[in-house]
Coordinates of C-alpha atoms in Angstrom, one line a residue:
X869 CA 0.0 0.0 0.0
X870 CA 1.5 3.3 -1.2
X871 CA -0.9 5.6 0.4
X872 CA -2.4 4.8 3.1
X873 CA -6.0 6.2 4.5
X874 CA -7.1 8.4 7.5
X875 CA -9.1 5.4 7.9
X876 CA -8.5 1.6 8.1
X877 CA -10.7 -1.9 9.0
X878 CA -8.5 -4.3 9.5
X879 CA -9.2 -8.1 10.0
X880 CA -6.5 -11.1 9.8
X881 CA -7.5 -14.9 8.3
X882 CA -4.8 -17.6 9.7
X883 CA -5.2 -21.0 8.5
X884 CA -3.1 -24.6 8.6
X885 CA -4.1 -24.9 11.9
X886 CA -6.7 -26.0 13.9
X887 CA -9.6 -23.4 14.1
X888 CA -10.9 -23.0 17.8
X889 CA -13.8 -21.8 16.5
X890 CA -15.5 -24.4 14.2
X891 CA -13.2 -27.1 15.9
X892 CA -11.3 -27.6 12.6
X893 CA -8.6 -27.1 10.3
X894 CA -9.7 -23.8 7.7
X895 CA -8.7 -24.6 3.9
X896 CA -5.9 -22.6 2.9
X897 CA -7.0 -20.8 0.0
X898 CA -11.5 -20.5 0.7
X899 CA -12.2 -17.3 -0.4
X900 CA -15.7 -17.3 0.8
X901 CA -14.9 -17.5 4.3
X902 CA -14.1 -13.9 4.1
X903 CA -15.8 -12.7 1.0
X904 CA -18.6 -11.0 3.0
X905 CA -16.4 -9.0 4.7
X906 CA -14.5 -7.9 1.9
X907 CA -17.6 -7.1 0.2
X908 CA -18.9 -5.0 2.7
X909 CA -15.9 -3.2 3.1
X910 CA -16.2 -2.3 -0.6
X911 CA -20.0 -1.6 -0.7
X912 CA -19.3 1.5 2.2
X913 CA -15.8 2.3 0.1
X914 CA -13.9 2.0 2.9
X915 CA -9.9 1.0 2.8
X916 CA -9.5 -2.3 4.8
X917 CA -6.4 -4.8 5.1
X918 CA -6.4 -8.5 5.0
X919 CA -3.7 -10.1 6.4
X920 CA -3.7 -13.7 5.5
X921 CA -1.5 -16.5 5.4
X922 CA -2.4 -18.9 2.7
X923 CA -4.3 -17.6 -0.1
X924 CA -2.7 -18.1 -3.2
X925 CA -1.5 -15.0 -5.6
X926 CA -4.3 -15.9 -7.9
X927 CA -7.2 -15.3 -5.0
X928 CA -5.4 -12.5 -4.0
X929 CA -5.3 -10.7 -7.5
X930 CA -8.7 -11.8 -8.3
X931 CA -10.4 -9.9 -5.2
X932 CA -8.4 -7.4 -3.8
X933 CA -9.8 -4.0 -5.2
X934 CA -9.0 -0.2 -4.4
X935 CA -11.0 -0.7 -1.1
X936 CA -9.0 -4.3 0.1
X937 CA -5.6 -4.9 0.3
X938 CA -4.2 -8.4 1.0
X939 CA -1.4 -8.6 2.7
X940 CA 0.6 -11.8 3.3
X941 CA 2.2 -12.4 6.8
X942 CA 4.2 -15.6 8.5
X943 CA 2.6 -17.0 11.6
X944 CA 4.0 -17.6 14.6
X945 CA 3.0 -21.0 15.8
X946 CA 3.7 -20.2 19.4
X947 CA 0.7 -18.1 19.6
X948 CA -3.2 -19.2 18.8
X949 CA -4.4 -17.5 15.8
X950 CA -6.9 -15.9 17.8
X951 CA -3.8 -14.4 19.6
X952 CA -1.3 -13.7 17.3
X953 CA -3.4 -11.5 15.0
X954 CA -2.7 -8.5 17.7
X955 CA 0.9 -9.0 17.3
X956 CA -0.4 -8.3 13.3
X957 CA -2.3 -5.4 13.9
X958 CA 0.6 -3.7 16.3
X959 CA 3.4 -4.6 13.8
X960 CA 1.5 -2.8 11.0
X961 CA 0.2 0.3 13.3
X962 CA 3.4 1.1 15.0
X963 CA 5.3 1.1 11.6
X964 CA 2.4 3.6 10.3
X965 CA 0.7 5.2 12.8
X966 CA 2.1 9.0 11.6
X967 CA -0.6 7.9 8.6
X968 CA -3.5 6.4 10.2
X969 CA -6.1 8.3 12.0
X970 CA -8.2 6.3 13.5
X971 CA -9.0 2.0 12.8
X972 CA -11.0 -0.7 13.6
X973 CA -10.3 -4.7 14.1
X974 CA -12.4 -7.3 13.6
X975 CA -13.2 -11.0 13.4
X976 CA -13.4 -11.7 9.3
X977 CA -15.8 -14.9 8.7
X978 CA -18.4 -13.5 11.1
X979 CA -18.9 -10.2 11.1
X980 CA -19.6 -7.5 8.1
X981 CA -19.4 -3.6 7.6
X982 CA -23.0 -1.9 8.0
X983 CA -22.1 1.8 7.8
X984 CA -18.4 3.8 7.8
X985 CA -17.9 4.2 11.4
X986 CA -15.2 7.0 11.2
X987 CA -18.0 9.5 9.8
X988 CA -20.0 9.2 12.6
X989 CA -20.4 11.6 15.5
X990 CA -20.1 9.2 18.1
X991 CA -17.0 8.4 17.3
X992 CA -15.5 11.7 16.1
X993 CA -16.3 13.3 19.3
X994 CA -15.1 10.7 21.8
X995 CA -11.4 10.5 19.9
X996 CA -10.1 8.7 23.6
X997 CA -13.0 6.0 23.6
X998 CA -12.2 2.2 22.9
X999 CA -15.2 1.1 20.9
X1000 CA -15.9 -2.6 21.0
X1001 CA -18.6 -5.3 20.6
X1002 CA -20.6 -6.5 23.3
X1003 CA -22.6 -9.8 24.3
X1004 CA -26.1 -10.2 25.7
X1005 CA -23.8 -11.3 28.9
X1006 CA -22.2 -10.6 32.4
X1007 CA -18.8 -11.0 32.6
X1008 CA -19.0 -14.0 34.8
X1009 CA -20.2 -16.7 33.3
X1010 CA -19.5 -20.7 33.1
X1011 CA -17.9 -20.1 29.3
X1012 CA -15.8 -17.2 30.2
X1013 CA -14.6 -19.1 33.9
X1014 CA -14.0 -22.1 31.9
X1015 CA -11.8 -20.1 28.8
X1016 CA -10.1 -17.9 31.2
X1017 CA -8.8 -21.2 33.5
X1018 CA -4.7 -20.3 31.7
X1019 CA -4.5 -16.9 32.5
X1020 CA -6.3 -17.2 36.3
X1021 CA -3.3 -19.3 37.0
X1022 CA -0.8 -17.4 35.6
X1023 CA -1.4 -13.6 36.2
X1024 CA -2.5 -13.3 40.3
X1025 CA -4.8 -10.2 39.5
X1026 CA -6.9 -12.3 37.0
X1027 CA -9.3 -13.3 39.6
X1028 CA -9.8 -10.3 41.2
X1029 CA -10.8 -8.4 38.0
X1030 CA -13.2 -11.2 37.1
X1031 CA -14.9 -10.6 41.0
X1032 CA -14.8 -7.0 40.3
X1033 CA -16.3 -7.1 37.2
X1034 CA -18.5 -10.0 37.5
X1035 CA -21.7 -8.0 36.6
X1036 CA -20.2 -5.7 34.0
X1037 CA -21.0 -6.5 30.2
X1038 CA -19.2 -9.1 28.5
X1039 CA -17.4 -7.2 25.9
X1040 CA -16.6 -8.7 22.5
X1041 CA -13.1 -8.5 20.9
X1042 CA -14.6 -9.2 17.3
X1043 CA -14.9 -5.7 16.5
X1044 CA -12.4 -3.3 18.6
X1045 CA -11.4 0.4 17.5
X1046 CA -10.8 4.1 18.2
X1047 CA -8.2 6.6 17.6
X1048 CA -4.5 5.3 16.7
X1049 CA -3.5 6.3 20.0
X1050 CA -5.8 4.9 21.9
X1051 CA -5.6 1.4 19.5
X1052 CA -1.4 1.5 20.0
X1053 CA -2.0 1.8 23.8
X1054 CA -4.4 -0.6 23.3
X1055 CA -2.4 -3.4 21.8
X1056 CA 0.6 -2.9 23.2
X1057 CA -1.4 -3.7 26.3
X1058 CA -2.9 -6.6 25.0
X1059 CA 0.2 -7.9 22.9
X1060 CA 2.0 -7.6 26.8
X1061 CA 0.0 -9.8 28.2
X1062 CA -0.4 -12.8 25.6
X1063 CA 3.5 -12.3 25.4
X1064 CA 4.5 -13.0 29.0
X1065 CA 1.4 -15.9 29.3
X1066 CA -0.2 -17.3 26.2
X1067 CA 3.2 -18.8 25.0
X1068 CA 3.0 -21.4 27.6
X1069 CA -0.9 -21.9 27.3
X1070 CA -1.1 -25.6 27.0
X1071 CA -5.2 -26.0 27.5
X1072 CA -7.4 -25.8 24.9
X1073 CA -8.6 -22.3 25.2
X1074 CA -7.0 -19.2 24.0
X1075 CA -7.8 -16.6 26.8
X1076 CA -8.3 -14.3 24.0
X1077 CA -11.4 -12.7 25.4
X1078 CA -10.5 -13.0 28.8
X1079 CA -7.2 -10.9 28.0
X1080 CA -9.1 -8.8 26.2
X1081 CA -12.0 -8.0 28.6
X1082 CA -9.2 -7.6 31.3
X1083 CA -7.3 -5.0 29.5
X1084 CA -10.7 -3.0 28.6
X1085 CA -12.1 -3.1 31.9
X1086 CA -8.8 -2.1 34.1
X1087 CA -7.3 -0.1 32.0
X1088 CA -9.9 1.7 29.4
X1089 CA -13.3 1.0 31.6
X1090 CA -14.2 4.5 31.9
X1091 CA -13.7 5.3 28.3
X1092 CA -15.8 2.2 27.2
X1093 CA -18.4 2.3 23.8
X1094 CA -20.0 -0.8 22.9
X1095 CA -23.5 -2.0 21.9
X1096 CA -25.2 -0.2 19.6
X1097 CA -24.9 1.7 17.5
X1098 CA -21.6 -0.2 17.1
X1099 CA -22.7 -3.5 16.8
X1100 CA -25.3 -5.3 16.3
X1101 CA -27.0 -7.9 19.1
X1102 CA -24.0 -10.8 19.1
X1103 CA -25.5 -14.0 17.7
X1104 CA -28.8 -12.3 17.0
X1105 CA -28.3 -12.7 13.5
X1106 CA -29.9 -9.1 13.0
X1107 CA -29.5 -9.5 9.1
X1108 CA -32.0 -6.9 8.1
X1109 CA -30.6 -4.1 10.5
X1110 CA -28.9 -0.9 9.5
X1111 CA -28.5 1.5 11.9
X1112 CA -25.6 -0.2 13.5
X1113 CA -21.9 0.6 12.5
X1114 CA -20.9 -3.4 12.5
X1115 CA -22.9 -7.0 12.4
X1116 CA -21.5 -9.6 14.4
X1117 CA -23.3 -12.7 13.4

């Protein structure tokens, strides 16, 4: 990318190893895992980047467009995919972040563009706020005391937050953004954390959003935006709405 936007969505598809997610191992080159998001992201015009790992030059040249850029990376086996996708997004920020204004992350088979978020005045005016995706949720629950069993052994504050925050919202890390300060802050955060303790992670869970909600809520809590009008209701499957910046399932 020669020139690079105010404005970026970026979203990173790893595959070759075994998905968490749908309990399998992705094809390497299935473009239609992430072809709704690319298409949205060209529908609104914005400029997005795909990190990727596997897709072949041919599915690269075929549908990357003036909107999309694909961008091939090498993954780091020691990390989850879930996980090493902020070590991605922090590479490529901190190497640009003179040219970036403002970005947004997100989860690419599951979650779509549904208006440009950077034009809004919810976000314009709150340029310190971490916006992020929410869950119909508390904090405490059996999947996220289950998922977060790694890191509650390893990092002797982990419990404590979850007590403290037991009743707050359980925020989604599928769709994350804000100002290019507040994002490197953000990350570097975030990237800390799976650095000194997801290396070792050995169980089949990749604390991803129990990092995640940890960092928001202790160190970003009282500059929190989530729900709508940035995303949709999670799993609600809210196809035919529109007033929402993102769809998350």
């Amino acid at each position: 990318m020669t020139l690079l936007p105010k404005h970026l969505v970026m979203a990173c598809h790893i595959t070759g190893v075994h998905d968490v997610n749908r309990n399998q191992i992705l094809p390497n080159d299935a473009y239609d895992i992430v072809a709704d998001w690319v298409t949205s992201i060209r529908q609104l015009k914005l400029r997005g980047v795909l990190f990727h790992n596997n897709f072949s030059e041919a599915t690269c040249a075929a549908h990357q467009n003036e909107h999309v850029e694909f961008v091939r990376i090498t993954y780091d086996s020691r990390f989850n995919p879930n996980v090493y996708r902020y070590m991605v997004y922090l590479d490529f920020l901190q190497a640009r972040a003179s040219e970036i204004a403002g970005l947004f992350i997100t989860d690419v088979s599951d979650v779509v563009a549904v208006n440009d978020p950077f034009v809004q005045p919810l976000f314009q005016r709150n340029p310190d706020a971490l916006f992020c995706g929410d869950e119909p949720a508390r904090l405490r629950n059996d999947w996220m005391l289950v998922h977060g069993q790694h890191l509650r052994e390893q990092m002797a504050e982990y419990a404590s937050f979850e007590t403290q925050f037991a009743d707050s919202t359980l925020l989604n890390c599928g769709i994350i953004g804000g100002s290019t300060a507040v994002m490197l802050s953000f990350l570097e955060q975030l990237c800390l954390i799976h650095q000194r303790y997801n290396t070792i992670n050995e169980t089949g869970y990749t604390g991803d959003m129990g990092a995640f909600n940890y960092i928001a809520r202790t160190r970003f809590n009282d500059h929190l935006r989530h729900g709508e009008p940035v995303n949709t209701v999670f799993k609600g499957y809210e196809h035919d709405r529109t007033d929402c910046w993102f769809r998350h399932k």
